Coordinates of C-alpha atoms and ligand atoms in Angstrom, one line a residue:
M1 CA -135.1 182.8 103.5
V2 CA -138.7 182.4 102.4
S3 CA -139.5 183.4 98.8
E4 CA -141.8 186.4 98.2
S5 CA -144.6 184.2 96.9
E6 CA -144.5 181.9 99.9
R7 CA -144.2 184.6 102.6
T8 CA -147.2 185.1 104.9
F9 CA -148.4 187.9 107.3
L10 CA -149.9 187.7 110.7
G11 CA -152.6 190.1 111.9
L12 CA -154.1 190.2 115.4
D13 CA -157.0 192.0 117.0
L14 CA -157.1 192.3 120.7
S15 CA -160.7 193.7 121.1
T16 CA -163.1 193.9 124.0
Q17 CA -164.4 190.4 124.0
Q18 CA -161.7 188.3 122.3
L19 CA -158.3 188.0 120.8
K20 CA -158.4 187.0 117.2
A21 CA -155.7 186.3 114.6
A22 CA -155.4 185.5 110.9
V23 CA -152.4 184.5 108.8
V24 CA -152.8 185.8 105.2
N25 CA -150.7 184.8 102.2
N26 CA -148.8 187.2 99.9
S27 CA -152.1 187.7 98.0
L28 CA -153.8 188.7 101.3
Q29 CA -156.0 185.6 101.4
I30 CA -156.7 184.1 104.8
I31 CA -155.0 180.8 105.2
H32 CA -155.4 180.3 109.0
E33 CA -157.6 181.9 111.7
A34 CA -157.9 181.4 115.4
S35 CA -159.6 183.2 118.3
V36 CA -159.7 183.2 122.1
M37 CA -163.0 184.4 123.8
F38 CA -162.1 185.9 127.2
D39 CA -165.3 185.0 129.0
S40 CA -165.5 181.4 127.9
D41 CA -161.9 180.4 127.2
L42 CA -160.4 182.2 130.2
P43 CA -163.2 181.8 132.9
E44 CA -160.8 182.1 135.7
F45 CA -160.7 185.9 135.1
R46 CA -164.5 186.2 135.6
T47 CA -165.1 188.8 132.9
H48 CA -168.5 189.5 131.4
G49 CA -168.1 190.7 127.8
G50 CA -164.4 190.8 128.3
V51 CA -164.5 193.3 131.2
Q52 CA -165.2 193.6 134.9
I53 CA -167.6 196.2 136.1
D54 CA -166.8 197.5 139.7
K55 CA -169.6 196.5 142.0
T56 CA -169.5 199.6 144.1
N57 CA -168.9 202.0 141.3
P58 CA -170.2 200.8 137.9
S59 CA -168.6 203.6 136.0
V60 CA -165.2 201.9 136.7
I61 CA -164.6 199.3 134.1
T62 CA -161.4 197.3 133.7
A63 CA -159.9 194.1 132.2
P64 CA -157.1 192.0 133.8
T65 CA -154.0 192.8 131.9
I66 CA -152.5 189.4 132.5
M67 CA -155.7 187.9 130.9
W68 CA -154.7 189.5 127.6
V69 CA -151.2 188.0 127.9
K70 CA -152.6 184.5 128.7
A71 CA -154.9 184.9 125.7
L72 CA -151.9 185.4 123.5
D73 CA -150.3 182.2 124.9
M74 CA -153.5 180.3 124.0
L75 CA -153.8 181.9 120.6
L76 CA -150.3 180.9 119.6
D77 CA -151.0 177.4 120.7
K78 CA -154.2 177.3 118.7
L79 CA -152.3 178.6 115.7
T80 CA -149.7 175.9 116.2
V81 CA -152.4 173.2 116.4
A82 CA -153.9 174.6 113.2
G83 CA -150.6 173.9 111.5
V84 CA -149.3 177.4 111.0
D85 CA -145.8 177.5 109.7
F86 CA -144.4 180.4 111.8
S87 CA -141.1 180.5 109.9
K88 CA -142.9 181.8 106.8
I89 CA -144.4 184.9 108.6
A90 CA -142.5 187.9 107.2
A91 CA -144.2 190.6 109.4
I92 CA -146.7 190.9 112.2
S93 CA -149.1 193.7 113.1
G94 CA -152.0 194.2 115.4
S95 CA -155.0 196.2 116.4
A96 CA -156.6 196.5 119.7
Q97 CA -159.5 198.2 121.6
Q98 CA -158.7 201.9 121.8
H99 CA -157.9 204.1 124.8
G100 CA -157.2 201.3 127.4
S101 CA -153.9 201.6 129.2
V102 CA -151.3 199.2 130.6
Y103 CA -148.9 200.2 133.4
W104 CA -145.5 198.4 133.3
Q105 CA -143.6 197.7 136.5
K106 CA -140.0 198.9 136.8
G107 CA -137.7 196.3 135.2
S108 CA -140.4 195.0 132.8
E109 CA -138.5 196.1 129.7
K110 CA -135.4 194.1 130.8
L111 CA -137.7 191.2 131.5
L112 CA -139.4 191.4 128.1
S113 CA -136.1 191.2 126.3
N114 CA -135.0 188.2 128.4
L115 CA -138.0 185.9 128.3
N116 CA -137.5 182.2 128.8
P117 CA -138.8 180.3 125.7
S118 CA -139.7 177.3 127.7
E119 CA -142.3 179.1 129.8
F120 CA -145.5 180.8 128.9
L121 CA -145.6 184.6 128.7
H122 CA -148.3 184.9 131.4
Q123 CA -146.1 182.9 133.8
Q124 CA -143.2 185.3 133.3
L125 CA -145.1 188.5 133.2
A126 CA -147.4 187.9 136.2
S127 CA -146.0 190.6 138.3
S128 CA -145.0 193.1 135.5
F129 CA -147.9 195.5 136.0
T130 CA -148.2 198.2 138.6
I131 CA -152.0 198.3 137.9
A132 CA -153.3 194.7 137.6
N133 CA -156.6 195.7 136.0
S134 CA -156.2 197.9 132.9
P135 CA -158.8 200.7 132.6
V136 CA -160.7 200.1 129.3
W137 CA -162.7 202.2 126.9
M138 CA -165.9 201.5 128.7
D139 CA -164.8 203.3 131.8
S140 CA -166.6 206.6 132.5
S141 CA -165.2 207.5 135.9
T142 CA -162.9 210.4 134.9
S143 CA -165.2 213.4 134.3
K144 CA -163.1 215.4 136.9
Q145 CA -159.9 214.7 135.0
C146 CA -161.4 215.5 131.7
K147 CA -162.3 218.9 133.1
E148 CA -158.8 219.4 134.3
L149 CA -157.3 218.8 131.0
E150 CA -159.8 221.1 129.2
D151 CA -159.1 223.8 131.7
A152 CA -155.4 223.5 131.3
V153 CA -155.6 224.6 127.7
G154 CA -158.6 226.9 127.7
G155 CA -161.7 224.8 127.5
P156 CA -163.2 221.9 125.5
Q157 CA -162.9 223.6 122.2
K158 CA -159.3 224.3 122.6
L159 CA -158.6 220.7 123.7
A160 CA -160.4 219.5 120.6
E161 CA -158.4 221.9 118.4
I162 CA -155.1 220.5 119.8
T163 CA -155.9 216.8 120.3
G164 CA -158.8 216.2 118.0
S165 CA -161.3 215.6 120.9
R166 CA -162.7 217.5 123.8
G167 CA -162.1 215.6 127.1
Y168 CA -163.6 212.2 127.0
E169 CA -163.8 209.9 130.1
R170 CA -162.4 206.8 128.2
F171 CA -159.5 208.6 126.7
T172 CA -156.1 207.6 128.1
G173 CA -155.0 211.1 129.3
P174 CA -157.9 211.4 131.8
Q175 CA -157.4 207.8 132.8
I176 CA -153.7 208.2 133.5
A177 CA -154.5 211.4 135.5
K178 CA -156.9 209.4 137.7
I179 CA -154.3 206.8 138.3
K180 CA -151.8 209.4 139.3
Q181 CA -154.3 211.0 141.7
T182 CA -155.7 208.0 143.3
R183 CA -152.7 205.6 143.2
P184 CA -149.6 207.8 143.2
E185 CA -147.2 205.0 144.1
A186 CA -148.4 202.9 141.2
Y187 CA -147.9 205.9 138.9
K188 CA -144.5 206.5 140.2
N189 CA -143.5 202.8 139.9
S190 CA -144.7 202.6 136.3
E191 CA -141.6 202.4 134.2
R192 CA -143.7 202.8 131.0
I193 CA -147.4 203.2 130.1
S194 CA -148.7 201.5 126.9
L195 CA -152.0 201.6 125.0
V196 CA -153.5 198.2 124.5
S197 CA -152.3 198.3 120.9
S198 CA -148.7 199.2 121.8
F199 CA -148.8 196.7 124.6
L200 CA -149.6 193.9 122.2
C201 CA -146.8 195.2 119.9
S202 CA -144.4 195.2 122.9
L203 CA -145.0 191.5 123.5
F204 CA -143.9 190.6 120.0
L205 CA -141.1 193.1 120.0
G206 CA -139.5 192.1 123.3
K207 CA -139.3 195.7 124.4
I208 CA -141.8 198.5 125.1
A209 CA -143.2 199.5 121.7
P210 CA -143.9 203.1 120.6
I211 CA -147.5 204.4 120.4
D212 CA -148.7 205.1 116.9
F213 CA -150.0 208.4 115.7
T214 CA -153.5 207.2 115.2
D215 CA -154.1 205.4 118.5
G216 CA -152.2 208.3 120.1
S217 CA -154.9 210.6 118.9
G218 CA -157.3 208.8 121.3
M219 CA -155.6 210.0 124.4
N220 CA -156.3 213.8 124.7
L221 CA -152.5 214.2 125.0
M222 CA -151.1 214.4 121.4
D223 CA -151.2 217.3 119.1
I224 CA -152.8 215.8 116.0
K225 CA -151.1 218.3 113.6
T226 CA -147.5 218.1 114.9
K227 CA -147.9 214.4 116.0
K228 CA -146.0 215.2 119.2
W229 CA -147.0 214.9 122.8
H230 CA -148.5 218.3 124.0
A231 CA -146.2 219.5 126.9
D232 CA -148.8 221.4 128.9
L233 CA -151.2 218.5 128.9
L234 CA -148.5 216.0 130.0
Q235 CA -147.5 218.4 132.8
V236 CA -151.1 218.6 134.1
I237 CA -151.1 214.9 134.7
G238 CA -147.9 214.1 136.4
P239 CA -144.1 214.1 136.4
D240 CA -142.0 212.1 133.9
L241 CA -145.0 211.3 131.7
E242 CA -143.1 211.8 128.5
E243 CA -140.5 209.2 129.5
K244 CA -143.3 206.8 130.5
L245 CA -145.2 207.2 127.3
G246 CA -142.1 207.0 125.0
G247 CA -142.0 208.1 121.4
L248 CA -144.7 208.2 118.7
V249 CA -144.5 206.6 115.2
A250 CA -146.5 206.3 112.0
S251 CA -149.1 203.6 112.2
N252 CA -147.3 201.4 109.7
A253 CA -143.8 202.0 111.0
N254 CA -141.5 199.0 111.0
V255 CA -140.5 199.0 114.6
G256 CA -138.0 196.1 114.8
P257 CA -137.3 192.4 114.6
I258 CA -139.4 189.9 116.5
S259 CA -138.3 189.0 120.0
P260 CA -136.0 185.9 120.3
Y261 CA -138.6 184.4 122.6
F262 CA -140.9 183.7 119.7
V263 CA -138.1 182.6 117.4
E264 CA -137.0 179.9 120.0
R265 CA -140.5 178.9 121.2
Y266 CA -142.5 178.9 117.9
S267 CA -139.7 178.9 115.3
F268 CA -140.5 182.3 113.8
D269 CA -137.9 183.6 111.4
P270 CA -135.5 185.9 113.3
N271 CA -136.0 188.4 110.4
C272 CA -139.7 188.6 110.9
R273 CA -140.5 192.3 111.4
I274 CA -142.9 193.8 113.8
I275 CA -145.0 196.7 112.4
A276 CA -146.6 199.2 114.8
C277 CA -150.0 198.2 116.2
T278 CA -153.0 200.6 116.2
G279 CA -156.6 200.9 117.5
D280 CA -159.3 198.5 116.2
N281 CA -161.4 201.2 114.5
P282 CA -158.4 202.7 112.6
A283 CA -157.4 199.1 111.7
S284 CA -160.9 198.5 110.4
L285 CA -160.4 201.6 108.2
V286 CA -157.3 199.8 106.8
G287 CA -159.0 196.5 106.4
M288 CA -162.0 198.0 104.7
R289 CA -159.8 199.9 102.3
L290 CA -162.0 202.8 103.1
N291 CA -161.5 206.0 101.2
E292 CA -163.4 209.2 100.7
G293 CA -167.2 209.0 100.0
W294 CA -167.8 206.0 102.2
L295 CA -169.2 205.9 105.7
A296 CA -168.0 202.9 107.7
V297 CA -170.2 201.5 110.4
S298 CA -168.6 199.0 112.7
L299 CA -171.1 197.0 114.8
G300 CA -168.8 195.3 117.3
T301 CA -169.0 195.4 121.1
S302 CA -169.3 199.2 120.5
D303 CA -170.9 200.8 117.5
V304 CA -168.4 203.1 115.7
L305 CA -168.9 205.2 112.6
F306 CA -165.9 206.6 110.8
V307 CA -164.9 208.4 107.6
W308 CA -161.7 209.3 105.8
L309 CA -160.8 213.0 106.1
E310 CA -158.2 214.9 104.1
E311 CA -158.0 217.8 106.5
P312 CA -158.7 217.9 110.3
K313 CA -161.7 219.8 111.5
I314 CA -162.9 220.6 115.0
V315 CA -165.8 218.5 116.3
L316 CA -167.0 218.7 119.9
N317 CA -169.2 215.5 119.8
G318 CA -166.8 213.1 118.1
H319 CA -163.1 212.6 117.4
I320 CA -160.6 213.5 114.7
L321 CA -157.7 211.0 114.6
C322 CA -154.6 210.8 112.5
N323 CA -155.2 208.5 109.5
P324 CA -153.5 205.0 109.8
V325 CA -152.9 204.6 106.1
D326 CA -151.7 208.1 105.2
S327 CA -149.9 210.0 107.9
N328 CA -150.9 213.4 106.2
A329 CA -154.6 212.6 106.3
Y330 CA -157.1 212.2 109.2
M331 CA -160.2 210.2 110.0
A332 CA -163.4 211.3 111.9
M333 CA -164.9 208.9 114.3
L334 CA -168.0 208.6 116.6
G335 CA -168.1 206.0 119.3
F336 CA -171.3 204.5 120.9
K337 CA -170.8 202.2 123.9
N338 CA -174.2 200.4 123.9
G339 CA -173.9 198.4 120.7
S340 CA -173.9 194.6 120.5
L341 CA -174.1 193.9 124.2
T342 CA -177.3 195.9 124.5
R343 CA -178.6 194.2 121.3
E344 CA -177.8 190.9 123.1
R345 CA -179.7 192.0 126.2
I346 CA -182.9 192.8 124.3
R347 CA -182.4 189.6 122.2
N348 CA -182.2 187.5 125.3
A349 CA -185.3 189.2 126.9
C350 CA -187.4 189.2 123.8
A351 CA -186.2 186.5 121.4
E352 CA -185.1 183.5 123.5
S353 CA -181.5 184.5 123.0
N354 CA -181.7 183.7 119.3
W355 CA -180.8 186.0 116.5
D356 CA -183.2 184.3 114.0
I357 CA -186.2 184.9 116.4
F358 CA -184.9 188.4 117.0
N359 CA -184.9 189.1 113.2
Q360 CA -188.4 187.6 112.7
L361 CA -189.6 190.1 115.4
L362 CA -187.8 192.9 113.8
D363 CA -189.2 192.1 110.4
S364 CA -192.7 191.7 111.6
T365 CA -193.0 195.5 112.6
P366 CA -193.3 198.4 110.1
R367 CA -190.7 201.0 109.5
G368 CA -191.4 203.7 112.0
N369 CA -192.7 201.2 114.6
F370 CA -196.2 202.8 114.9
G371 CA -194.6 205.9 116.3
N372 CA -192.9 204.1 119.2
M373 CA -189.3 205.0 120.0
G374 CA -186.8 203.6 122.5
L375 CA -183.3 204.5 123.7
Y376 CA -181.4 201.8 125.6
Y377 CA -178.2 202.4 127.5
D378 CA -176.9 199.5 129.6
V379 CA -173.8 201.4 130.6
Q380 CA -173.2 205.1 130.6
E381 CA -173.3 206.1 126.9
I382 CA -170.7 208.4 125.4
L383 CA -173.0 210.2 122.9
P384 CA -175.3 211.2 124.6
F385 CA -174.0 211.0 128.2
L386 CA -177.1 209.0 129.5
S387 CA -177.8 205.6 131.0
G388 CA -180.9 203.5 131.5
D389 CA -183.8 202.7 129.2
Y390 CA -186.2 205.3 127.8
R391 CA -189.3 204.3 125.9
F392 CA -191.7 206.7 124.3
N393 CA -195.1 206.2 122.7
K394 CA -196.5 208.0 119.6
A395 CA -197.5 210.9 121.7
N396 CA -194.0 211.3 123.1
E397 CA -195.1 210.0 126.5
R398 CA -192.6 208.0 128.5
V399 CA -193.9 204.5 129.1
T400 CA -192.4 201.7 131.2
R401 CA -192.9 199.0 128.6
F402 CA -194.1 198.5 125.0
T403 CA -197.2 196.6 124.0
S404 CA -195.3 193.8 122.4
L405 CA -191.9 192.1 122.0
E406 CA -191.8 193.1 118.3
V407 CA -192.2 196.8 119.1
E408 CA -189.4 196.5 121.7
V409 CA -186.9 194.9 119.2
R410 CA -187.6 197.5 116.5
A411 CA -187.5 200.3 118.9
L412 CA -184.0 199.2 120.0
I413 CA -182.5 199.0 116.5
E414 CA -184.3 202.0 115.1
G415 CA -183.3 204.1 118.2
Q416 CA -179.7 203.0 117.9
F417 CA -179.3 204.0 114.3
I418 CA -181.4 207.2 114.5
A419 CA -179.0 208.4 117.2
R420 CA -176.0 207.4 115.1
R421 CA -177.4 209.4 112.1
A422 CA -178.1 212.5 114.2
Y423 CA -174.4 212.5 115.5
V424 CA -173.0 211.9 112.0
E425 CA -175.0 214.8 110.6
D426 CA -173.8 217.0 113.5
I427 CA -170.1 216.4 112.6
G428 CA -170.9 217.8 109.1
F429 CA -171.2 214.5 107.2
K430 CA -173.7 215.1 104.3
L431 CA -176.0 212.2 103.7
D432 CA -177.0 212.4 100.0
K433 CA -177.7 210.2 97.0
E434 CA -173.9 209.4 96.7
T435 CA -173.6 208.1 100.3
K436 CA -172.6 204.5 100.6
I437 CA -172.3 202.6 103.9
L438 CA -169.7 199.9 104.4
A439 CA -170.6 197.8 107.5
T440 CA -168.3 195.6 109.5
G441 CA -168.1 193.9 113.0
G442 CA -170.0 191.0 114.5
A443 CA -173.5 192.3 113.9
S444 CA -172.9 193.1 110.3
N445 CA -173.5 189.4 109.7
N446 CA -177.2 190.2 110.4
K447 CA -179.1 191.3 107.3
A448 CA -182.3 192.3 109.1
I449 CA -180.3 194.8 111.3
L450 CA -178.5 196.1 108.1
Q451 CA -181.8 196.8 106.5
V452 CA -182.8 199.1 109.3
L453 CA -179.4 200.8 109.0
S454 CA -180.0 201.3 105.3
D455 CA -183.4 202.7 105.8
V456 CA -182.5 205.0 108.7
F457 CA -179.6 206.5 106.7
N458 CA -181.5 206.2 103.4
A459 CA -178.3 204.8 101.8
P460 CA -177.3 201.4 100.4
V461 CA -175.3 199.2 102.7
Y462 CA -172.3 197.1 101.4
L463 CA -170.2 194.3 103.0
L464 CA -166.8 192.9 102.4
D465 CA -166.5 189.1 102.1
E466 CA -164.9 189.2 105.6
S467 CA -166.5 191.0 108.5
K468 CA -163.3 190.9 110.7
S469 CA -161.9 194.1 109.2
A470 CA -159.8 195.2 112.2
M471 CA -157.9 191.8 112.3
L472 CA -157.4 191.9 108.5
G473 CA -156.4 195.5 108.5
A474 CA -153.6 194.5 110.9
A475 CA -152.6 191.7 108.5
Y476 CA -152.6 194.1 105.5
Q477 CA -150.7 196.7 107.6
A478 CA -148.1 194.1 108.3
K479 CA -147.4 193.7 104.5
H480 CA -147.6 197.6 103.9
G481 CA -145.2 198.2 106.8
L482 CA -142.8 195.6 105.6
L483 CA -142.7 197.0 102.1
G484 CA -142.1 200.5 103.5
S485 CA -142.9 204.1 102.4
Q486 CA -142.2 203.3 98.8
S487 CA -145.2 201.0 98.5
N488 CA -148.8 202.2 97.8
Y489 CA -151.4 200.8 100.2
F490 CA -154.2 200.8 97.7
E491 CA -152.0 199.0 95.1
I492 CA -151.0 196.4 97.7
T493 CA -154.7 195.7 98.5
S494 CA -156.0 196.0 94.9
C495 CA -156.1 192.2 94.6
L496 CA -158.9 192.1 97.1
P497 CA -162.6 191.8 95.9
P498 CA -164.7 195.0 96.1
P499 CA -167.6 195.4 98.6
R500 CA -170.9 193.7 97.8
L501 CA -174.2 195.5 97.9
I502 CA -176.4 193.9 100.6
C503 CA -179.4 196.2 101.2
Q504 CA -181.0 199.2 99.6
P505 CA -183.4 201.6 101.5
Y506 CA -187.1 201.4 100.9
S507 CA -188.6 204.2 98.9
D508 CA -190.4 205.6 101.9
A509 CA -187.3 205.6 104.1
S510 CA -186.6 209.3 104.2
E511 CA -190.2 210.3 104.7
I512 CA -190.3 208.0 107.8
Y513 CA -186.9 208.5 109.3
E514 CA -186.1 212.2 108.8
P515 CA -188.9 213.2 111.1
M516 CA -187.8 210.6 113.6
V517 CA -184.3 212.0 113.6
A518 CA -185.7 215.4 114.4
R519 CA -187.9 213.9 117.1
Y520 CA -184.9 212.1 118.5
R521 CA -183.0 215.3 118.9
K522 CA -185.9 216.8 121.0
L523 CA -186.2 213.8 123.1
E524 CA -182.4 213.6 123.7
A525 CA -182.3 217.3 124.7
M526 CA -185.2 216.8 127.0
L527 CA -183.5 213.8 128.7
L528 CA -180.2 215.6 129.0
G529 CA -181.9 218.5 130.6
N530 CA -183.8 216.3 133.1
K531 CA -181.2 213.6 133.8
V532 CA -182.8 210.8 136.0
Ligands
ADP601 N1 -176.0 187.4 113.8 C1 -175.8 188.4 114.6 N2 -176.7 189.4 114.8 C2 -176.4 190.4 115.6 N3 -175.2 190.5 116.3 C3 -174.3 189.5 116.2 C4 -174.5 188.5 115.3 N4 -173.4 187.7 115.4 C5 -172.6 188.3 116.3 N5 -173.1 189.4 116.8 C6 -172.5 190.3 117.7 O1 -171.2 190.6 117.5 C7 -170.6 190.9 118.7 C8 -169.1 190.7 118.6 O2 -168.6 191.5 117.5 P1 -167.1 191.7 117.2 O3 -166.9 192.6 116.1 O4 -166.4 190.4 117.1 O5 -166.7 192.4 118.6 P2 -165.3 192.8 119.2 O6 -164.3 193.0 118.1 O7 -165.6 194.1 119.9 O8 -164.9 191.8 120.2 C9 -171.2 190.1 119.8 O9 -171.3 190.7 121.0 C10 -172.5 189.7 119.1 O10 -173.6 190.3 119.9
5SP602 O1 -163.8 203.3 122.4 C1 -163.9 202.9 121.3 C2 -163.7 203.8 120.1 O2 -163.4 205.1 120.5 C3 -164.2 201.4 121.1 O3 -164.7 201.3 119.8 C4 -163.1 200.5 121.4 O4 -162.1 200.7 120.4 C5 -163.6 199.0 121.5 O5 -163.8 198.5 120.2 P1 -164.6 197.1 120.0 O6 -164.1 196.1 120.9 O7 -166.1 197.4 120.2 O8 -164.3 196.8 118.5

């Protein structure tokens, strides 16, 4: 048995573009890290940004489920090569891109509990999925099914009251409904349906893991107050859905010992515990040790804003989820699809694919961008429901291109953050002198981008020493889950350093950006009214 001081914790993050993992020691310091990039490390699956976009219908966006399994095989090999002593890992937890779904073939649970340790997981699980390509959060092909779920309970407002969100295309309920309607045999043959997070958990557990309350709140199927499946909503989708989904547990529930497969293949301790896995944004809230008063801005593949909430409220443009740290509390969240990949597109077009050049361009234009404004949506946006590029000059006339690369770069970053601010205000978040922003995700490494964020929100921006907050949140949750309900999360993580101040807004920020937020609202309303 490993002593308390020697024990370690493993946290994983199965996000859109990569699978990452960190091993932390008992003081939560990272001692090993590894990652697998789907596009470059697993080119045989031909993903772009970790996903495949259907050529005939670009609103259909999926990822090969077996690619995620193979990524886990590779990640464990990388951790082995890095010298990780698996026998010291006391608990494992994970985070994953939210809303995506995995469809387990009949017999998979039995197979999971009898895996052969001398073979890779992907060799053994190759025919375990009734749907080979999992629908992911970027899919927007289920407007019809959203409407059906809303109608079943009396409209969007009612659905938001029950589940925390009106019908959203990427949410798992509408996605499962589409599978039931378009591939009834596959639905029927699905022994179980997992979220990406509970799928990851299942691999470690050696049986199908329960869905946690927080990621369960991103499905349009769970009552966020009772934390139970909503019978009427399940019924609209299809027969036996409750059995297929299984039970729900707290996000830090200790769900069982590690599967013998990992004990035999990698020499994990058979007492190593598996803690429920959750969504990547909720896991970021855990990793950032976010509490009231802070606005978290995650700049990953998607841009996501979230805050801690003590009480649920109803929002129509946004989501209320159960809180992953405190099961009695909630979190409010806003998701924007066109985040880093759109920034990369403009960087590639304007700045020779180089972030330093991109930043020089951004810094060489004044705040307010001479009155130019741009909205860029590579894929169908969630908020607002638009796609395409929209550029406006000072006179609010739509133009096909801007006069310079500098203006294009600033228009993108300002346009993104102005929209994020408008939506945050709409869900009732008050931006005032006390507001502090905590940034995370890949693009939070970019100080020039953070300066624009600070100016648009007229608030200081802070960073933690580590930007991979979802992965670390999973590792912290592993420790919290192992110690159980007697332990206090904020005490466990009190050994970690506080956030560092990175940027302050310029004194003219509110004068420049408040009118631009008002202008954005008008432009957005105009575009939604005259969809092109
Ligand atoms: N210096 C940088 N400036 C702006 N964006 C960056 C920078 N470094 C990384 N990124 C962005 O971070 C993104 C990945 O973020 P990450 O949080 O790891 O994503 P995910 O968890 O969704 O896979 C990349 O798509 C990349 O565009
Ligand atoms: O759909 C959402 C949130 O509702 C996305 O934020 C996904 O959870 C993907 O996360 P990243 O891979 O961008 O971190």
